[in-house]
Amino acid sequence: MGRRFLVALGSAALALSLAACSGEGAGSGGNTDSDKPGDLTIGVSMPTQTSERWIADGNAVKSKLEAKGYKVDLQYAGDDIPTQSQQVDQMITRGADVLVVAAIDGTALSSQLQAAADAKIPVIAYDRLIRGSKNVDFYVSFDNYKVGVAQATGLLVGLGLQNKDGSKGTAKGPFNIELFAGSLDDNNTQFFFGGAMETLKPFIDNGTLRVKSKQTTIEQVATLRWQQETAQKRMEDLLTSSYNDGSKVDGVLSPYDGISRGIITALQNAGYGSAAKKLPAVTGQDAEIASIKLINDGVQTCTVFKDTRLLAEQAVNAAEAFLQKKQPQANDTQTYNNGVKVVPAFLLPIVTVYKDDIKTALIDSGYWTAEEVAAGQAKK
Ligand code: GAL
């Protein structure tokens, strides 16, 4: 455990020079061949606890690694970039053997990742790609472009322009819609919005869908840190600025369930949700329990379910491969260019969940119980 001793001294530079002498290849893992799981620590850096999905992700990665005998250093950064940088620095100095990182800002961790590379610690980007660094060794996520396509498709289905099976719906439009995107510093945001807009474009071009506010660029519709309150405020502003002439919003593209709840609250506060003023179709992502209840109650149209249990499993597989000095198995080696290199990735499939899919996709699979869905709250 020479490297661990060295990094415990707190000097990345010293670790660099001595690791270089030891002849270990980059990304080959900081552990030695004799390491047992109990001697190995995986640092897991998660962005925030305000969204239940990241809590589930953190817990799932931790418990799966611990079940295999590894030690886990799990930290949440409270959506604060300096806090995440500091936590990752600490994981490195405390002697992590692999890092699993879901970044708040995909471009803000370059110096930490350099320190990790200097100490021969492989880095796995978790769900969000880390950009602008050559020191990202692997990426585990879902097919993020398809998430955007699924969200736009959910909007079309909610409006009746398309059926769930992909066939043409009976509705004709024109419909008023508004667009929301995620946080611009999250690499996924471009993929979600890109996939969605490509799907909606023909309907916007032929006048079936009208973005009444005319806010259509990703910069105009982004939501910093994916915050529900920020989305609620923007929806309130849109209602005031673009719908004070008696017109109604028929659909809202939302990239994440927390944002959807902010949008829905703004709409309900403005009188939407009655027979005379129906709530618009609203999409989402993450199958958060509060939103599953809203879908079950007919308030939100759909969500994109990304099974965090499977993602955690892939992160664990990748970490274990690195610890065994192997390369993790990728199923995409082309899509995720982080600005410096294409990062090999393992992408998982997604499932769109409408009201009548809740039982099969979420309850039968054990993701949520029927009681949790009815209550809109996770059981502790
Ligand atoms: C994204 C992630 C989404 C959602 C969002 C807000 O990076 O892919 O599933 O969780 O962050 O937390």
Short mmCIF file of C-alpha atoms and ligand atoms in Angstrom, two decimals:
data_model
loop_
_atom_site.label_atom_id
_atom_site.label_comp_id
_atom_site.label_asym_id
_atom_site.label_seq_id
_atom_site.Cartn_x
_atom_site.Cartn_y
_atom_site.Cartn_z
CA MET A 1 0.00 0.00 0.00
CA GLY A 2 2.86 2.38 -0.77
CA ARG A 3 0.65 4.77 -2.71
CA ARG A 4 -1.89 4.97 0.05
CA PHE A 5 0.82 5.87 2.52
CA LEU A 6 2.11 8.53 0.17
CA VAL A 7 -1.21 10.16 -0.53
CA ALA A 8 -1.90 10.08 3.18
CA LEU A 9 0.99 12.50 3.39
CA GLY A 10 -1.27 14.80 1.39
CA SER A 11 1.11 15.46 -1.46
CA ALA A 12 -0.25 14.69 -4.89
CA ALA A 13 3.05 15.79 -6.42
CA LEU A 14 5.00 13.32 -4.32
CA ALA A 15 2.54 10.61 -5.22
CA LEU A 16 2.99 11.49 -8.87
CA SER A 17 6.75 11.22 -8.86
CA LEU A 18 6.85 7.94 -6.95
CA ALA A 19 3.96 6.36 -8.83
CA ALA A 20 5.77 7.24 -12.03
CA CYS A 21 8.85 5.40 -10.69
CA SER A 22 6.73 2.35 -9.91
CA GLY A 23 5.86 2.11 -13.60
CA GLU A 24 2.07 1.80 -13.18
CA GLY A 25 0.17 2.69 -16.35
CA ALA A 26 -2.42 5.48 -16.32
CA GLY A 27 -5.86 4.25 -15.39
CA SER A 28 -4.51 0.91 -14.24
CA GLY A 29 -5.72 1.42 -10.69
CA GLY A 30 -3.89 2.52 -7.60
CA ASN A 31 -4.15 -0.78 -5.78
CA THR A 32 -1.61 -3.52 -5.73
CA ASP A 33 -2.23 -7.11 -6.79
CA SER A 34 -2.35 -8.33 -3.22
CA ASP A 35 -5.23 -6.03 -2.26
CA LYS A 36 -8.30 -7.70 -0.76
CA PRO A 37 -11.71 -5.98 -1.07
CA GLY A 38 -11.52 -5.02 2.60
CA ASP A 39 -8.30 -3.07 1.90
CA LEU A 40 -9.84 -1.11 -0.96
CA THR A 41 -11.89 2.07 -0.77
CA ILE A 42 -14.17 3.48 -3.43
CA GLY A 43 -14.86 7.21 -3.18
CA VAL A 44 -18.41 8.02 -4.28
CA SER A 45 -19.20 11.70 -4.88
CA MET A 46 -22.88 12.57 -5.37
CA PRO A 47 -24.20 16.05 -6.23
CA THR A 48 -27.10 16.64 -3.86
CA GLN A 49 -29.58 15.15 -1.45
CA THR A 50 -32.41 17.48 -2.46
CA SER A 51 -33.44 15.01 -5.15
CA GLU A 52 -34.33 11.55 -3.93
CA ARG A 53 -32.79 9.89 -6.97
CA TRP A 54 -29.25 10.83 -5.93
CA ILE A 55 -29.91 9.49 -2.43
CA ALA A 56 -31.09 6.23 -3.99
CA ASP A 57 -28.06 6.19 -6.31
CA GLY A 58 -25.63 6.82 -3.45
CA ASN A 59 -27.21 4.18 -1.22
CA ALA A 60 -27.37 1.62 -4.02
CA VAL A 61 -23.71 2.07 -5.02
CA LYS A 62 -22.60 1.97 -1.38
CA SER A 63 -24.57 -1.12 -0.41
CA LYS A 64 -23.60 -3.07 -3.53
CA LEU A 65 -19.90 -2.30 -2.97
CA GLU A 66 -20.10 -3.08 0.73
CA ALA A 67 -21.82 -6.38 -0.04
CA LYS A 68 -18.69 -7.29 -1.99
CA GLY A 69 -16.51 -6.36 0.97
CA TYR A 70 -15.19 -2.98 -0.26
CA LYS A 71 -14.99 0.14 1.85
CA VAL A 72 -16.99 3.13 0.62
CA ASP A 73 -16.41 6.84 1.20
CA LEU A 74 -19.79 8.36 0.13
CA GLN A 75 -20.18 12.15 0.12
CA TYR A 76 -22.96 14.52 -1.01
CA ALA A 77 -21.99 18.02 -2.10
CA GLY A 78 -25.21 19.97 -1.46
CA ASP A 79 -25.20 21.16 -5.10
CA ASP A 80 -22.19 23.36 -4.24
CA ILE A 81 -19.25 23.15 -6.65
CA PRO A 82 -16.45 24.07 -4.15
CA THR A 83 -17.84 21.50 -1.70
CA GLN A 84 -17.73 18.77 -4.33
CA SER A 85 -14.16 19.73 -5.34
CA GLN A 86 -13.09 19.61 -1.70
CA GLN A 87 -14.80 16.26 -1.09
CA VAL A 88 -13.11 14.70 -4.11
CA ASP A 89 -9.75 16.13 -2.99
CA GLN A 90 -10.31 14.54 0.41
CA MET A 91 -11.21 11.18 -1.10
CA ILE A 92 -7.90 11.25 -2.96
CA THR A 93 -5.83 12.20 0.07
CA ARG A 94 -7.65 9.62 2.20
CA GLY A 95 -6.46 6.96 -0.25
CA ALA A 96 -9.41 6.08 -2.48
CA ASP A 97 -8.58 3.33 -4.99
CA VAL A 98 -11.34 4.25 -7.46
CA LEU A 99 -13.57 7.33 -7.73
CA VAL A 100 -17.22 7.32 -8.82
CA VAL A 101 -18.37 10.89 -9.47
CA ALA A 102 -21.72 12.43 -10.43
CA ALA A 103 -20.57 16.00 -11.08
CA ILE A 104 -22.57 19.13 -10.26
CA ASP A 105 -20.74 21.09 -12.95
CA GLY A 106 -19.29 18.81 -15.59
CA THR A 107 -16.31 21.10 -16.18
CA ALA A 108 -15.31 22.02 -12.64
CA LEU A 109 -13.32 18.99 -11.50
CA SER A 110 -10.29 19.05 -13.81
CA SER A 111 -7.66 19.68 -11.14
CA GLN A 112 -9.15 17.00 -8.87
CA LEU A 113 -9.13 14.55 -11.75
CA GLN A 114 -5.53 15.41 -12.50
CA ALA A 115 -4.64 14.68 -8.87
CA ALA A 116 -6.52 11.37 -9.18
CA ALA A 117 -4.61 10.47 -12.34
CA ASP A 118 -1.32 11.42 -10.69
CA ALA A 119 -2.17 9.01 -7.87
CA LYS A 120 -3.24 6.32 -10.40
CA ILE A 121 -6.85 6.40 -9.27
CA PRO A 122 -9.31 5.50 -12.05
CA VAL A 123 -12.33 7.82 -12.34
CA ILE A 124 -15.82 6.69 -13.34
CA ALA A 125 -18.27 9.43 -14.33
CA TYR A 126 -21.66 8.49 -12.91
CA ASP A 127 -24.73 9.44 -15.00
CA ARG A 128 -23.26 12.89 -15.82
CA LEU A 129 -20.20 13.04 -18.04
CA ILE A 130 -17.23 15.01 -16.68
CA ARG A 131 -16.00 17.34 -19.40
CA GLY A 132 -12.71 18.92 -20.36
CA SER A 133 -10.43 16.32 -18.77
CA LYS A 134 -8.48 13.41 -20.20
CA ASN A 135 -8.62 11.78 -16.78
CA VAL A 136 -12.10 10.31 -17.05
CA ASP A 137 -11.68 6.57 -17.50
CA PHE A 138 -15.26 5.36 -17.91
CA TYR A 139 -18.84 6.61 -18.03
CA VAL A 140 -21.97 4.81 -16.81
CA SER A 141 -25.30 6.32 -17.77
CA PHE A 142 -28.47 5.86 -19.78
CA ASP A 143 -29.04 6.71 -23.40
CA ASN A 144 -29.42 10.42 -22.75
CA TYR A 145 -30.42 11.39 -26.29
CA LYS A 146 -33.20 8.81 -26.16
CA VAL A 147 -34.37 10.31 -22.87
CA GLY A 148 -35.01 13.57 -24.75
CA VAL A 149 -36.80 11.75 -27.56
CA ALA A 150 -38.93 9.92 -24.97
CA GLN A 151 -39.83 13.20 -23.25
CA ALA A 152 -40.92 14.85 -26.50
CA THR A 153 -42.84 11.72 -27.45
CA GLY A 154 -44.56 11.80 -24.05
CA LEU A 155 -45.62 15.37 -24.78
CA LEU A 156 -47.02 14.38 -28.20
CA VAL A 157 -48.90 11.47 -26.62
CA GLY A 158 -50.23 13.71 -23.84
CA LEU A 159 -51.53 16.15 -26.45
CA GLY A 160 -53.14 13.32 -28.45
CA LEU A 161 -50.98 13.96 -31.53
CA GLN A 162 -49.43 10.52 -31.23
CA ASN A 163 -50.42 7.23 -29.65
CA LYS A 164 -48.22 5.26 -27.27
CA ASP A 165 -47.54 2.71 -30.02
CA GLY A 166 -46.07 5.47 -32.21
CA SER A 167 -49.08 5.73 -34.55
CA LYS A 168 -50.69 9.08 -35.37
CA GLY A 169 -53.20 10.36 -32.80
CA THR A 170 -56.58 11.91 -33.46
CA ALA A 171 -55.81 15.42 -32.18
CA LYS A 172 -55.06 18.12 -34.71
CA GLY A 173 -53.89 21.16 -32.75
CA PRO A 174 -52.62 23.77 -32.97
CA PHE A 175 -51.38 23.58 -29.38
CA ASN A 176 -49.55 26.09 -27.21
CA ILE A 177 -46.51 24.60 -25.58
CA GLU A 178 -43.61 25.80 -23.43
CA LEU A 179 -40.15 24.29 -23.12
CA PHE A 180 -37.93 23.67 -20.10
CA ALA A 181 -34.37 22.29 -20.04
CA GLY A 182 -32.06 21.26 -17.19
CA SER A 183 -28.92 22.87 -15.83
CA LEU A 184 -26.56 24.11 -18.54
CA ASP A 185 -23.48 22.93 -16.64
CA ASP A 186 -24.75 19.33 -16.78
CA ASN A 187 -23.65 17.60 -19.97
CA ASN A 188 -26.91 15.61 -20.04
CA THR A 189 -28.95 18.76 -20.57
CA GLN A 190 -27.76 19.14 -24.16
CA PHE A 191 -28.61 15.51 -24.93
CA PHE A 192 -32.07 15.67 -23.36
CA PHE A 193 -33.00 18.96 -25.03
CA GLY A 194 -31.38 17.97 -28.33
CA GLY A 195 -33.31 14.70 -28.50
CA ALA A 196 -36.54 16.44 -27.53
CA MET A 197 -36.24 19.31 -29.99
CA GLU A 198 -35.38 17.07 -32.90
CA THR A 199 -38.57 15.15 -32.19
CA LEU A 200 -40.74 18.27 -31.76
CA LYS A 201 -39.25 20.24 -34.66
CA PRO A 202 -41.52 18.93 -37.45
CA PHE A 203 -44.59 19.75 -35.34
CA ILE A 204 -43.26 23.23 -34.56
CA ASP A 205 -42.28 23.82 -38.18
CA ASN A 206 -45.73 22.90 -39.52
CA GLY A 207 -47.54 24.99 -36.90
CA THR A 208 -49.11 22.11 -34.96
CA LEU A 209 -47.12 23.18 -31.91
CA ARG A 210 -46.56 26.85 -31.03
CA VAL A 211 -44.11 27.97 -28.38
CA LYS A 212 -46.15 31.01 -27.47
CA SER A 213 -43.40 32.71 -25.43
CA LYS A 214 -41.00 32.24 -28.35
CA GLN A 215 -38.41 31.02 -25.84
CA THR A 216 -36.88 28.12 -27.71
CA THR A 217 -33.10 28.23 -27.23
CA ILE A 218 -31.51 26.07 -24.58
CA GLU A 219 -30.11 29.18 -22.86
CA GLN A 220 -33.60 30.70 -22.62
CA VAL A 221 -35.24 27.58 -21.22
CA ALA A 222 -32.48 26.15 -18.96
CA THR A 223 -33.01 25.67 -15.22
CA LEU A 224 -29.91 26.26 -13.09
CA ARG A 225 -29.15 23.24 -10.80
CA TRP A 226 -32.43 21.66 -11.96
CA GLN A 227 -34.26 23.52 -9.19
CA GLN A 228 -37.98 23.15 -8.71
CA GLU A 229 -38.39 26.72 -7.37
CA THR A 230 -36.55 28.18 -10.36
CA ALA A 231 -38.84 26.29 -12.73
CA GLN A 232 -41.94 27.37 -10.81
CA LYS A 233 -40.86 31.01 -11.03
CA ARG A 234 -40.19 30.76 -14.77
CA MET A 235 -43.58 29.11 -15.39
CA GLU A 236 -45.27 31.90 -13.38
CA ASP A 237 -43.43 34.48 -15.47
CA LEU A 238 -44.43 32.74 -18.70
CA LEU A 239 -48.09 32.69 -17.68
CA THR A 240 -47.96 36.40 -16.93
CA SER A 241 -46.01 37.42 -20.00
CA SER A 242 -47.51 35.16 -22.68
CA TYR A 243 -50.89 33.85 -21.49
CA ASN A 244 -52.61 36.93 -20.09
CA ASP A 245 -54.79 37.21 -23.20
CA GLY A 246 -57.14 34.35 -22.32
CA SER A 247 -55.06 31.74 -24.14
CA LYS A 248 -54.05 28.49 -22.46
CA VAL A 249 -50.94 26.36 -22.20
CA ASP A 250 -51.63 22.90 -23.64
CA GLY A 251 -48.30 21.20 -23.05
CA VAL A 252 -44.99 21.65 -21.23
CA LEU A 253 -41.78 19.82 -22.04
CA SER A 254 -40.06 19.17 -18.72
CA PRO A 255 -36.74 17.32 -18.40
CA TYR A 256 -36.97 16.22 -14.75
CA ASP A 257 -39.71 15.44 -12.22
CA GLY A 258 -38.63 18.15 -9.74
CA ILE A 259 -38.92 20.75 -12.50
CA SER A 260 -42.30 19.25 -13.49
CA ARG A 261 -43.60 19.70 -9.95
CA GLY A 262 -42.53 23.37 -9.99
CA ILE A 263 -44.31 23.85 -13.32
CA ILE A 264 -47.47 22.09 -12.10
CA THR A 265 -47.57 24.17 -8.90
CA ALA A 266 -47.34 27.40 -10.92
CA LEU A 267 -50.14 26.21 -13.21
CA GLN A 268 -52.38 25.13 -10.33
CA ASN A 269 -51.81 28.46 -8.58
CA ALA A 270 -52.99 30.14 -11.79
CA GLY A 271 -56.24 28.15 -11.81
CA TYR A 272 -55.29 25.21 -14.03
CA GLY A 273 -56.63 21.81 -12.99
CA SER A 274 -60.39 22.24 -13.36
CA ALA A 275 -62.69 20.86 -16.07
CA ALA A 276 -62.86 24.33 -17.62
CA LYS A 277 -59.11 24.88 -17.48
CA LYS A 278 -57.44 21.51 -17.85
CA LEU A 279 -53.83 21.10 -16.80
CA PRO A 280 -51.50 20.85 -19.80
CA ALA A 281 -49.62 17.68 -20.69
CA VAL A 282 -46.40 17.74 -18.61
CA THR A 283 -43.46 15.35 -19.01
CA GLY A 284 -40.66 14.44 -16.57
CA GLN A 285 -37.78 12.16 -15.69
CA ASP A 286 -36.54 9.99 -12.81
CA ALA A 287 -39.78 8.39 -11.58
CA GLU A 288 -39.58 10.32 -8.31
CA ILE A 289 -42.26 9.11 -5.94
CA ALA A 290 -44.04 12.49 -5.59
CA SER A 291 -44.36 12.63 -9.38
CA ILE A 292 -45.47 9.00 -9.69
CA LYS A 293 -48.39 9.92 -7.44
CA LEU A 294 -49.12 12.92 -9.70
CA ILE A 295 -49.06 10.63 -12.74
CA ASN A 296 -51.29 8.13 -10.95
CA ASP A 297 -53.69 10.97 -10.08
CA GLY A 298 -53.77 12.15 -13.71
CA VAL A 299 -51.94 15.42 -12.97
CA GLN A 300 -48.57 14.76 -14.70
CA THR A 301 -48.55 12.93 -18.04
CA CYS A 302 -45.47 10.73 -17.80
CA THR A 303 -41.91 10.35 -16.59
CA VAL A 304 -38.81 8.68 -17.97
CA PHE A 305 -37.80 5.90 -15.59
CA LYS A 306 -34.08 5.29 -15.29
CA ASP A 307 -33.55 2.37 -12.94
CA THR A 308 -30.90 3.62 -10.52
CA ARG A 309 -30.42 0.06 -9.22
CA LEU A 310 -29.10 -0.97 -12.65
CA LEU A 311 -26.94 2.14 -12.93
CA ALA A 312 -25.43 1.47 -9.51
CA GLU A 313 -24.71 -2.10 -10.59
CA GLN A 314 -22.86 -0.87 -13.70
CA ALA A 315 -20.82 1.55 -11.59
CA VAL A 316 -19.90 -1.29 -9.26
CA ASN A 317 -18.96 -3.54 -12.21
CA ALA A 318 -16.76 -0.81 -13.66
CA ALA A 319 -15.11 -0.06 -10.30
CA GLU A 320 -14.43 -3.74 -9.73
CA ALA A 321 -12.93 -4.13 -13.20
CA PHE A 322 -10.52 -1.27 -12.52
CA LEU A 323 -9.62 -2.74 -9.14
CA GLN A 324 -8.82 -6.00 -10.87
CA LYS A 325 -6.70 -4.07 -13.39
CA LYS A 326 -9.12 -4.82 -16.21
CA GLN A 327 -11.00 -2.46 -18.50
CA PRO A 328 -14.75 -2.27 -17.78
CA GLN A 329 -17.03 -3.49 -20.52
CA ALA A 330 -18.34 -0.62 -22.68
CA ASN A 331 -21.31 -0.72 -25.04
CA ASP A 332 -20.71 2.75 -26.51
CA THR A 333 -17.29 4.00 -27.55
CA GLN A 334 -18.38 6.85 -29.84
CA THR A 335 -21.03 9.13 -28.40
CA TYR A 336 -19.53 10.73 -25.32
CA ASN A 337 -16.79 13.10 -26.36
CA ASN A 338 -16.01 15.19 -23.29
CA GLY A 339 -14.17 17.85 -25.27
CA VAL A 340 -10.80 16.18 -24.83
CA LYS A 341 -11.50 12.52 -25.61
CA VAL A 342 -14.27 10.06 -26.25
CA VAL A 343 -15.03 8.36 -22.96
CA PRO A 344 -15.98 4.68 -23.21
CA ALA A 345 -19.46 4.26 -21.79
CA PHE A 346 -21.98 1.70 -20.65
CA LEU A 347 -25.46 3.02 -21.43
CA LEU A 348 -28.62 1.51 -19.99
CA PRO A 349 -32.08 1.54 -21.56
CA ILE A 350 -34.90 3.81 -20.39
CA VAL A 351 -38.63 3.26 -19.93
CA THR A 352 -41.37 5.88 -20.36
CA VAL A 353 -43.97 5.50 -17.62
CA TYR A 354 -47.54 6.73 -18.16
CA LYS A 355 -50.30 6.08 -15.61
CA ASP A 356 -51.04 2.59 -16.92
CA ASP A 357 -47.35 1.58 -16.80
CA ILE A 358 -46.86 2.33 -13.10
CA LYS A 359 -47.77 -1.18 -11.98
CA THR A 360 -45.61 -3.12 -14.41
CA ALA A 361 -42.60 -0.81 -14.60
CA LEU A 362 -42.36 0.40 -11.02
CA ILE A 363 -44.43 -1.67 -8.60
CA ASP A 364 -43.89 -5.16 -10.04
CA SER A 365 -40.17 -4.44 -10.40
CA GLY A 366 -39.97 -3.47 -6.73
CA TYR A 367 -38.86 0.12 -7.39
CA TRP A 368 -41.83 1.58 -5.49
CA THR A 369 -44.60 -0.15 -3.54
CA ALA A 370 -48.30 0.42 -4.23
CA GLU A 371 -48.53 2.12 -0.80
CA GLU A 372 -45.70 4.51 -1.66
CA VAL A 373 -47.37 5.39 -4.96
CA ALA A 374 -50.67 6.06 -3.18
CA ALA A 375 -48.95 8.20 -0.53
CA GLY A 376 -46.55 9.95 -2.92
CA GLN A 377 -43.81 9.35 -0.39
CA ALA A 378 -41.02 6.85 0.03
CA LYS A 379 -41.17 4.66 3.13
CA LYS A 380 -38.11 5.22 5.26
C1 GAL B 1 -29.39 14.72 -14.61
C2 GAL B 1 -29.89 13.31 -14.61
C3 GAL B 1 -31.39 13.33 -14.52
C4 GAL B 1 -31.86 14.14 -13.34
C5 GAL B 1 -31.18 15.49 -13.29
C6 GAL B 1 -31.51 16.26 -12.05
O1 GAL B 1 -28.03 14.74 -14.73
O2 GAL B 1 -29.48 12.61 -15.75
O3 GAL B 1 -31.85 12.01 -14.42
O4 GAL B 1 -31.62 13.43 -12.16
O5 GAL B 1 -29.79 15.35 -13.42
O6 GAL B 1 -31.05 15.62 -10.89
#
